XYZ file of C-alpha atoms in Angstrom:
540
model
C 187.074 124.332 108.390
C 185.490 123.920 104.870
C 187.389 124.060 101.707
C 185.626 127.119 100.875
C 187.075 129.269 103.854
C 190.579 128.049 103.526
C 190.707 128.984 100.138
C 189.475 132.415 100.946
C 192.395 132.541 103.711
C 194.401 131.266 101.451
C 193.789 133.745 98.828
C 194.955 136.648 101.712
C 197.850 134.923 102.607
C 198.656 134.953 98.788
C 197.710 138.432 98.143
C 199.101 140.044 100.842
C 202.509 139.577 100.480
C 202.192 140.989 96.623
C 200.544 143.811 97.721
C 203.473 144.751 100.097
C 206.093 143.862 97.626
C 208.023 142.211 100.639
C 208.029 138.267 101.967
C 206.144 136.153 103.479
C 206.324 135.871 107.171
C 205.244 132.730 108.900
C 204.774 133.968 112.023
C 204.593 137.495 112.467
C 206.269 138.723 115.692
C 203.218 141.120 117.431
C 205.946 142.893 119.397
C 208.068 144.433 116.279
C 206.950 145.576 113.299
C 208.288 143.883 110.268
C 209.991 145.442 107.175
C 207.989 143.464 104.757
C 205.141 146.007 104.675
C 205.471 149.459 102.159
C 204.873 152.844 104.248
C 201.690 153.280 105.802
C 200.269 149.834 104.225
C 199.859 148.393 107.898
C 197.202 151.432 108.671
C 195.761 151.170 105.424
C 195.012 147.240 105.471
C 195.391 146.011 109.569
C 192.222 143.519 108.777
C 194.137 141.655 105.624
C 197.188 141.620 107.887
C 195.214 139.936 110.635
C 193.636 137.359 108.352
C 197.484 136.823 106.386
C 198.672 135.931 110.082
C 195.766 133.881 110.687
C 195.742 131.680 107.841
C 199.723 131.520 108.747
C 199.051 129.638 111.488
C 195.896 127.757 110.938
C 198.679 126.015 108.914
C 202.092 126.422 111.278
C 200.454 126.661 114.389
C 201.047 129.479 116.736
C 204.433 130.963 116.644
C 206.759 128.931 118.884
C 207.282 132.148 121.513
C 203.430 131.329 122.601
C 203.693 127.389 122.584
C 207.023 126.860 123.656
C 205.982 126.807 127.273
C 203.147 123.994 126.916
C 205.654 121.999 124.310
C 208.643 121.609 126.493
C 206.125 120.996 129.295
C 204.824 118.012 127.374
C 207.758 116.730 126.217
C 209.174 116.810 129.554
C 207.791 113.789 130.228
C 209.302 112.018 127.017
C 212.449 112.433 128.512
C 212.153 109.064 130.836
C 210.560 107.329 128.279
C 212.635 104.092 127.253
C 214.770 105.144 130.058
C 218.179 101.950 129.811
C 216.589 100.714 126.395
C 218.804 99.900 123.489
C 218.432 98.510 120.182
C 220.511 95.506 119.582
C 221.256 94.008 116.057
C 221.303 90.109 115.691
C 223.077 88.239 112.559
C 221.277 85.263 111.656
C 222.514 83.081 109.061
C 220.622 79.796 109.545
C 217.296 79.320 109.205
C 217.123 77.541 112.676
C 218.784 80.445 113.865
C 215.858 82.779 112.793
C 213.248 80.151 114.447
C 215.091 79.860 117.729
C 215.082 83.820 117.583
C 211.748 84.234 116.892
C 211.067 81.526 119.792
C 212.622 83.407 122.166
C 211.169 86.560 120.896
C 207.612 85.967 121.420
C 208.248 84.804 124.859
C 209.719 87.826 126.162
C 207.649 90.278 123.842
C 211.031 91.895 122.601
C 210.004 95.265 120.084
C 211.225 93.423 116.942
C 212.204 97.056 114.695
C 213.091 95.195 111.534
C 214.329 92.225 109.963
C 216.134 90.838 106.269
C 218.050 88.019 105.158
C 221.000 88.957 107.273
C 219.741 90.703 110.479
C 217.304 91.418 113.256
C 217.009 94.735 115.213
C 215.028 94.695 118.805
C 213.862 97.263 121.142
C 215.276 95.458 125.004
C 215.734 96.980 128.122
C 219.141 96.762 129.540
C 218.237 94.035 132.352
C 216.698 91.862 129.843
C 219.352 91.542 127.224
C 221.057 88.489 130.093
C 217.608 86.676 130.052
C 217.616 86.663 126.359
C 220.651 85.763 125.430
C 219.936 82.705 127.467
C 217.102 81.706 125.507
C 219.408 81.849 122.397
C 221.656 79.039 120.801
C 225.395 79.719 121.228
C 225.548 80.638 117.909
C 223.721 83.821 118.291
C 224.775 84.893 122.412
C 228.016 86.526 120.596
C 226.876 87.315 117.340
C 225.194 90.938 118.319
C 225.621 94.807 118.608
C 224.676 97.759 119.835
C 222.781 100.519 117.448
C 221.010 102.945 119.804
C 222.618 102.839 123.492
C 220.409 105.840 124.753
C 217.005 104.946 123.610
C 215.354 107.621 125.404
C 217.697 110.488 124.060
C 217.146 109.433 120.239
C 213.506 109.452 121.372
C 213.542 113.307 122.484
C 215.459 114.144 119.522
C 213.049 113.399 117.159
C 210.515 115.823 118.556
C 210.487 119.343 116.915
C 210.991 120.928 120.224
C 211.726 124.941 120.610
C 212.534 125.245 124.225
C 215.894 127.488 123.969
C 216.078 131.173 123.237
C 218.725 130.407 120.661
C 216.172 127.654 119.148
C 213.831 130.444 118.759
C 215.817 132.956 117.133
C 217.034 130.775 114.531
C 213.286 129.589 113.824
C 212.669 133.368 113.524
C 215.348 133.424 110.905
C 213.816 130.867 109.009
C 210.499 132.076 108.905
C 211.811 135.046 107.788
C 212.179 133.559 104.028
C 209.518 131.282 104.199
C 207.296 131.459 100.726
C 204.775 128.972 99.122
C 207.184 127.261 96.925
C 207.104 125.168 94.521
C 210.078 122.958 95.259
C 209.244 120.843 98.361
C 213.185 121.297 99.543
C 211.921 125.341 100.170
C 209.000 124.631 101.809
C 209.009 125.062 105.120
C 206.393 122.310 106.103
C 208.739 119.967 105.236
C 212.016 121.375 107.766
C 210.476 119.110 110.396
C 208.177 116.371 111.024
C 204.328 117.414 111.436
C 201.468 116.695 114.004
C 198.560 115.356 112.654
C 196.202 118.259 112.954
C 198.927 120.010 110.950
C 198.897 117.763 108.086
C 195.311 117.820 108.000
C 195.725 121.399 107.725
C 198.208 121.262 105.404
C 195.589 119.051 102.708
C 192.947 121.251 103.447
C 195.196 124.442 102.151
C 197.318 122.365 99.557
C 193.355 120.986 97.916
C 192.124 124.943 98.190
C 195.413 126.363 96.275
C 195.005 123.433 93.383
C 191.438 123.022 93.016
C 191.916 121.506 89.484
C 194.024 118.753 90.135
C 193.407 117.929 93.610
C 190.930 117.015 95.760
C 190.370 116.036 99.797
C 188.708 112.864 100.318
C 187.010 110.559 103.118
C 188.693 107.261 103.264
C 186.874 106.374 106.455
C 187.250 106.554 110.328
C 189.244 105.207 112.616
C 188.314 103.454 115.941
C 188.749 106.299 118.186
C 186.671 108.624 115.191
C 189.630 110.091 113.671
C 188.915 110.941 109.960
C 191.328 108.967 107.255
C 191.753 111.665 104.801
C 193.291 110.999 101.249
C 194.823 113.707 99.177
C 193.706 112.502 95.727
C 195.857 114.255 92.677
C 195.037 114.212 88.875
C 192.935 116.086 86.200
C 189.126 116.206 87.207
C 188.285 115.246 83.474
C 185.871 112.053 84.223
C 182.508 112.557 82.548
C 179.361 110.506 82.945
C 180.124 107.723 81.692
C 183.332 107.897 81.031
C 186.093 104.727 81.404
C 187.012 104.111 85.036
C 189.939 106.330 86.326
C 193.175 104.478 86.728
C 194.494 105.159 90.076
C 197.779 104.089 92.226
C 197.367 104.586 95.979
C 200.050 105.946 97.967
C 199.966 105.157 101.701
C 201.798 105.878 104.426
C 201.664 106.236 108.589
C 200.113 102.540 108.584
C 202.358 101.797 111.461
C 202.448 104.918 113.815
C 206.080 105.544 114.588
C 207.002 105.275 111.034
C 206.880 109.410 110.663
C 209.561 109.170 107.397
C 206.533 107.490 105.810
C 204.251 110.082 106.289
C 206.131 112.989 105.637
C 207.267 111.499 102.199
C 203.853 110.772 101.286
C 202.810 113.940 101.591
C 206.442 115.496 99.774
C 205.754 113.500 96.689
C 202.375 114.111 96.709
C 203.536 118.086 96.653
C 206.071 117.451 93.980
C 203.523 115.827 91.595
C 201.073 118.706 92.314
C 203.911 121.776 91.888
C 205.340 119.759 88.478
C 201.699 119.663 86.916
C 202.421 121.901 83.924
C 205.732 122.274 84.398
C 207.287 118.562 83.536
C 205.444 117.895 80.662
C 205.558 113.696 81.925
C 204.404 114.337 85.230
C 201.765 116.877 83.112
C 200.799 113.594 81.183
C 200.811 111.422 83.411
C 198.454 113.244 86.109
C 195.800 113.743 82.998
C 195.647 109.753 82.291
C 196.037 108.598 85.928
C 194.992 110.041 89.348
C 197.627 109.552 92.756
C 195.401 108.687 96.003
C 197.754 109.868 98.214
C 196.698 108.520 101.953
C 199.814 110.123 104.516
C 197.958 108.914 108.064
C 196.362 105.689 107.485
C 196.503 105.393 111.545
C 195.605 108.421 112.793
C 194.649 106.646 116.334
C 198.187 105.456 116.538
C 199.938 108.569 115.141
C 198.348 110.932 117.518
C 199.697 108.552 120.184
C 203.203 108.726 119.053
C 203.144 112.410 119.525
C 201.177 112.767 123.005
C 202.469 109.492 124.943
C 204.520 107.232 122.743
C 206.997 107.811 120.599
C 207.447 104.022 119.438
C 204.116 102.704 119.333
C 203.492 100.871 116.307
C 199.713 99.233 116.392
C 196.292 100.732 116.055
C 194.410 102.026 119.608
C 191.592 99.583 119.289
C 190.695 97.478 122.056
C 191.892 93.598 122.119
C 190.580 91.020 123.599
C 193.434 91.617 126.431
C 192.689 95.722 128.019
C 196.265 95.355 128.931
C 197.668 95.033 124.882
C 195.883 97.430 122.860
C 195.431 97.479 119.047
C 196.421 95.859 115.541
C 199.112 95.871 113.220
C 196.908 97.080 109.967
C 199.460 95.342 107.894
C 198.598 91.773 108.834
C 194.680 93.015 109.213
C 193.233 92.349 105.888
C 191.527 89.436 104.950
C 193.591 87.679 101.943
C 195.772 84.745 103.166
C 195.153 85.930 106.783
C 194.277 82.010 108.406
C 197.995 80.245 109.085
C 199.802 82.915 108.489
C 198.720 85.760 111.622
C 199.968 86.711 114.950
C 197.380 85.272 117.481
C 198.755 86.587 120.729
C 197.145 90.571 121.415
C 200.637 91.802 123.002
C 202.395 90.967 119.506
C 203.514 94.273 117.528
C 202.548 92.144 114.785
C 198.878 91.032 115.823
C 196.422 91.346 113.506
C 193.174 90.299 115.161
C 191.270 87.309 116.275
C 189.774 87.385 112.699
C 190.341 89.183 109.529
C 189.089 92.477 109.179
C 189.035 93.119 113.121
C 190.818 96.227 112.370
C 188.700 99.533 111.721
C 191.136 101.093 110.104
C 191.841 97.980 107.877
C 188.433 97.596 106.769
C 187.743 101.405 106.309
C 190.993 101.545 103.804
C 189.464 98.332 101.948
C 185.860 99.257 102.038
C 186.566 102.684 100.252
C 188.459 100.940 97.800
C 186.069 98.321 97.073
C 183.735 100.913 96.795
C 185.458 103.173 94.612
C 186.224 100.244 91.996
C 182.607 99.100 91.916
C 182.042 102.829 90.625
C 184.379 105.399 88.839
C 188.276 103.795 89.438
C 190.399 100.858 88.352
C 193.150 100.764 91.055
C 196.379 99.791 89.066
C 199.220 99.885 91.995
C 199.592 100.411 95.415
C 202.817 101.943 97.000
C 202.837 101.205 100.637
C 205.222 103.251 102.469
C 207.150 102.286 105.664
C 210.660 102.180 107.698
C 213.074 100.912 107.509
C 215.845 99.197 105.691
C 215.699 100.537 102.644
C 213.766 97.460 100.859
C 211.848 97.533 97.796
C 209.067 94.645 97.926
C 206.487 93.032 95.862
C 204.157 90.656 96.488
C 203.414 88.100 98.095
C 204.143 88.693 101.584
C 202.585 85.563 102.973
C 204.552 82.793 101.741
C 207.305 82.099 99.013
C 206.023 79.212 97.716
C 203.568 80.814 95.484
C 204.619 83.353 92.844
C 202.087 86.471 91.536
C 201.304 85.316 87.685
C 203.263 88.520 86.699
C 206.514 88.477 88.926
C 208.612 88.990 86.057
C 207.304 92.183 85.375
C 206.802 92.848 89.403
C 210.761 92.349 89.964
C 211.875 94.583 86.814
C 209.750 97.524 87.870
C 210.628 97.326 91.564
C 214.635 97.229 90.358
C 214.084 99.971 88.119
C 212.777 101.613 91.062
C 215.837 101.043 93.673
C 217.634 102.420 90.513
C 216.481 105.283 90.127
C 216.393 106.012 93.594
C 220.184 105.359 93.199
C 220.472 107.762 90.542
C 218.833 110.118 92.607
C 220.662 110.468 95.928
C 223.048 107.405 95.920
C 221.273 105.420 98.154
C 221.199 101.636 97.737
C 217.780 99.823 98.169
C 217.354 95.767 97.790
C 215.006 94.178 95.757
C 213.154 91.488 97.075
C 209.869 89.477 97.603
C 207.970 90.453 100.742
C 207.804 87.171 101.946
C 211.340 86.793 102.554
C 212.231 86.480 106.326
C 215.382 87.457 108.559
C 217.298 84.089 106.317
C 214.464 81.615 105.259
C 212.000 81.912 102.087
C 211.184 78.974 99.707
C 210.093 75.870 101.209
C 209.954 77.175 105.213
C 208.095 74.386 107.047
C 204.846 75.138 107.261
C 203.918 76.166 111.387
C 207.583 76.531 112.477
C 208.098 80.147 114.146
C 208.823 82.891 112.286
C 210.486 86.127 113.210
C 207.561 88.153 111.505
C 204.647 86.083 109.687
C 203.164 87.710 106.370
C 199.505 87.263 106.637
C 197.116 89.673 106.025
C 199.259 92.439 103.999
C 198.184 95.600 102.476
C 199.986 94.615 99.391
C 199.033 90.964 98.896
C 194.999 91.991 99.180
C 195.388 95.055 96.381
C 197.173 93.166 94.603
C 194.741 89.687 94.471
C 191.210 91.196 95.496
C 191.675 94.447 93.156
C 193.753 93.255 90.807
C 196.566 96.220 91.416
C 199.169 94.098 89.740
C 201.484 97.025 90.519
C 201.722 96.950 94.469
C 204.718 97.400 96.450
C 205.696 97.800 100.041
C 208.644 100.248 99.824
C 211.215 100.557 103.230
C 212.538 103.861 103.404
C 215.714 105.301 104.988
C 218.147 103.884 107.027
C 219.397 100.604 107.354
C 219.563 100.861 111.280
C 221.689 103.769 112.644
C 218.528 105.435 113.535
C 216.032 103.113 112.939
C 212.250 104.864 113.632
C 213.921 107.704 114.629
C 214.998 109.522 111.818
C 216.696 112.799 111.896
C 214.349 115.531 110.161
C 216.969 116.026 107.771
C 216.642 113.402 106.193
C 212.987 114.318 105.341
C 213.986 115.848 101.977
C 216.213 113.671 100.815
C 214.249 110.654 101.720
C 211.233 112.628 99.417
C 213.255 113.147 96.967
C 214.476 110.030 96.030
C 211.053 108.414 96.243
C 209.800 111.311 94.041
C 212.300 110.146 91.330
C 211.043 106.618 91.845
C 207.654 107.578 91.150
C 208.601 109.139 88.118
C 209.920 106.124 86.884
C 206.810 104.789 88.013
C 205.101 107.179 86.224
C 206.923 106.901 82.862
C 206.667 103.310 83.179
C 202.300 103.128 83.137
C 202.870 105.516 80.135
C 204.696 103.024 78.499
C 207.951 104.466 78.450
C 209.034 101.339 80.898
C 210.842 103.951 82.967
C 213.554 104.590 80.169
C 212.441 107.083 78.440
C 211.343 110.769 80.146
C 209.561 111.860 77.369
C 205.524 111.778 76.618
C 204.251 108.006 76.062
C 200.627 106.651 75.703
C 199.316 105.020 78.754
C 199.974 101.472 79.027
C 197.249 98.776 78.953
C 196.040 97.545 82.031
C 197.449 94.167 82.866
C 195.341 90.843 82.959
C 193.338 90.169 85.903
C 194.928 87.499 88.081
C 194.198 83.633 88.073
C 194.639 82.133 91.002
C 194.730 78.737 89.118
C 197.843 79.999 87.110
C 199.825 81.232 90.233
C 203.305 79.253 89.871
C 204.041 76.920 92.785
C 207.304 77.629 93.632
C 210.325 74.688 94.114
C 210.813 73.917 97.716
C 214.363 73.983 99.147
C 216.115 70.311 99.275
């Protein structure tokens, strides 16, 4: 649907509720007749009400009395997914530790979930954990626990599923007060996590109801023909000839099963939108800068999550194996991509045979070397993911070579976890991206690691289009859930990011995140030298 009808629907689903003084019901029952309506208004206006409930669930989707049938159908079949899988943790303190794990990793294609300086979380089945743990040095066969025992159960659970009578009448509830807030916390799109058609949907609606400070756009397609779409917020004020636009891009949904990352993508993209001309930084900040916010940059791979697999991380392109489908679009892009890739196809990290393999990959990069060639100087990229709560800069491919501007890299990124402390009293680390499960500076060059750092999102906008502001950012938790994070944790996960992007915010005005008051935009930074990149110390 064009922009031009959904703003017409959205206009009805606006008006009407004025017009009958009452709320604004999500999804009208068709059996009982609501309250919300004055006397007689229901004969005097059936067509508006038609078109209110339309528009209702060209957004929501059908109430959940008509699709609860085909839902728990579906999901039915989730249910023996990962069926006596468990996630183990693994403390690693030695660097030959981390090798031997890694080792034994790629040999039996273990799920690796995440990974710092003091652990390593893997997807196993139950029968394989013996044949591991043989692989392992002694060190490391006692040195383990257990943080999902029911794989498949935590699975189900994170699927908004409304197969219950009681589950019903408590949605009905809920709809009941549903309005077009402006706080993200009271709007309803964010109570659970969305499909994909859904939060295309959702853009469509959100672009039509701000036409003055946002705007849909076409990032590209992905392999299967998906669209890419990009939300892109800030004050249409460019004239001919004007300076190029600075602009941070905000990604999320690179790696499928991540859903946290997508839904807070598109929560702080709603919370800068609803705060335009009501926080007067956020008002400043949106007129000097524009927000390309990009939710699903794997649509392919999201879509999949939802219909087949809840845990798939890669792409859906075609390998050279049939039998190992897709990339990891974080180690697809072609800066420091040689040494430093996955070459084996049934890796969760593989990245292709050869840079750029990756549709989605090259559409992303292709749209943004396009757009800087013409109207935008990209400044930062926040690249959102799960999980460990992390806060990274570049570069992810090795530690032996430090960006030109690290200083300035590591204060913003703790002012960041700070104010995401501030915020909801969550603790994020601060780190380089290169760092593995225990090794950084000075790793031997070819020995295994648990993860290698080719090929990242971060290190190529940060080198190729000089967005000396880039970060990777590793939302909620540190492990208890993992990928599977409850939907309640979808608001206060937004929430604190929000506040970190105001301090982002404040910062590019100059403030340096301190003060919340109006600054002038900062200068942009220097353009990197690759000659003046610092060679870090190796390790005695």
């Amino acid at each position: 649907m064009r922009p031009q009808s959904v703003l017409s629907f959205a206009g009805i689903a606006l008006l009407v509720p004025v017009t009958s003084a009452a709320c604004f019901n999500a999804y009208p029952d068709p059996h009982h007749e609501t309250s919300c309506t004055a006397p007689n208004k229901a004969d005097t206006f059936p067509l508006l009400k038609r078109l209110r409930n339309s528009v209702v669930e060209f957004v929501f989707g059908p109430h959940p009395a008509k699709a609860t049938a085909s839902a728990s159908h579906a999901l039915a079949s989730l249910r023996d997914d990962h069926v006596n899988e468990v996630v183990l943790r693994f403390n690693l303190t030695t660097a030959e530790e981390e090798t031997a794990f890694a080792a034994a990793a790629a040999r039996t294609f273990l799920d690796i979930w995440t990974f710092n300086r003091e652990y390593v979380d893997v997807r196993i089945p139950k029968r394989d954990i013996r044949s591991l743990l043989s692989l392992l040095p002694e060190t490391l066969k006692t040195s383990y626990s257990t943080l999902i025992a029911d794989l498949a159960a935590a699975v189900y659970d994170t699927y908004p599923v409304l197969d219950t009578p009681a589950q019903i009448h408590r949605f009905d509830d809920r709809r009941a007060n549903l309005k077009l807030a402006h706080s993200g916390s009271d709007n309803y799109f964010f109570q659970d996590y969305q499909k994909l058609d859904t939060i295309v949907q959702w853009m469509r609606l959100t672009e039509a109801m701000f036409p003055a400070i946002t705007e849909v756009i076409n990032i590209g397609q992905s392999y299967e023909g998906r669209d890419i779409l990009g939300l892109k917020v800030g004050m249409k004020t460019q004239a001919p000839g004007a300076d190029k636009r600075k602009t941070v891009v905000v990604t999320g949904g690179m790696h499928a099963r991540e859903w946290i990352s997508t839904t807070t993508a598109n929560y702080v993209a709603w919370s800068f939108i609803t705060a335009f001309g009501r926080e007067p930084m956020i008002t400043k900040l949106l007129k000097h800068f524009d927000f390309v916010f990009i939710p699903v940059v794997n649509p392919d791979g999201v879509e999949y999550t939802w219909t087949t697999d809840r845990l798939w991380r890669k792409s859906r392109q075609q390998t050279g194996m049939s039998w190992c489908r897709g990339f990891d679009l974080d180690h697809a892009f072609g800066y420091e991509w040689g040494d430093f890739s996955e070459n084996d196809p049934c890796s969760e990290s593989y990245g292709g045979k050869e840079p750029w393999q990756a549709t989605e990959a090259t559409a992303l990069a292709m749209w943004a070397k396009n757009a800087s060639r013409e109207t935008t100087e990209f400044i930062g990229l926040i690249d959102l993911h799960s999980y460990s709560q992390q806060v990274l800069f570049p570069f992810a491919y090795s530690c032996d070579v430090d960006p030109p501007n690290v200083e300035n890299l590591e204060e913003l990124a703790a002012g960041l976890a700070k104010a995401i402390r501030l915020s909801n009293g969550e603790l994020y680390s601060v780190t380089s991206a290169c760092e593995g499960a225990v090794a950084g500076r000075g790793f031997k060059p070819g020995v295994k690691r648990i993860e290698t750092g080719g090929g990242s999102a971060i290190d190529w906008f940060y080198h190729e289009l000089h967005a000396h502001y880039s970060y990777q950012i590793k939302l909620r938790d540190t492990g208890s859930y993992g990928f599977l994070l409850p939907k309640d944790n979808i608001i206060p996960v937004g929430e604190e990011i929000f506040s970190a992007m105001k301090y982002f915010g404040d910062y590019l005005l100059g403030n340096n995140g301190i003060e919340k008051s109006i600054g002038t935009a900062a200068p942009a930074p220097e353009e990197p030298d690759r000659s003046l990149e610092l060679r870090r110390l190796k390790r005695k």
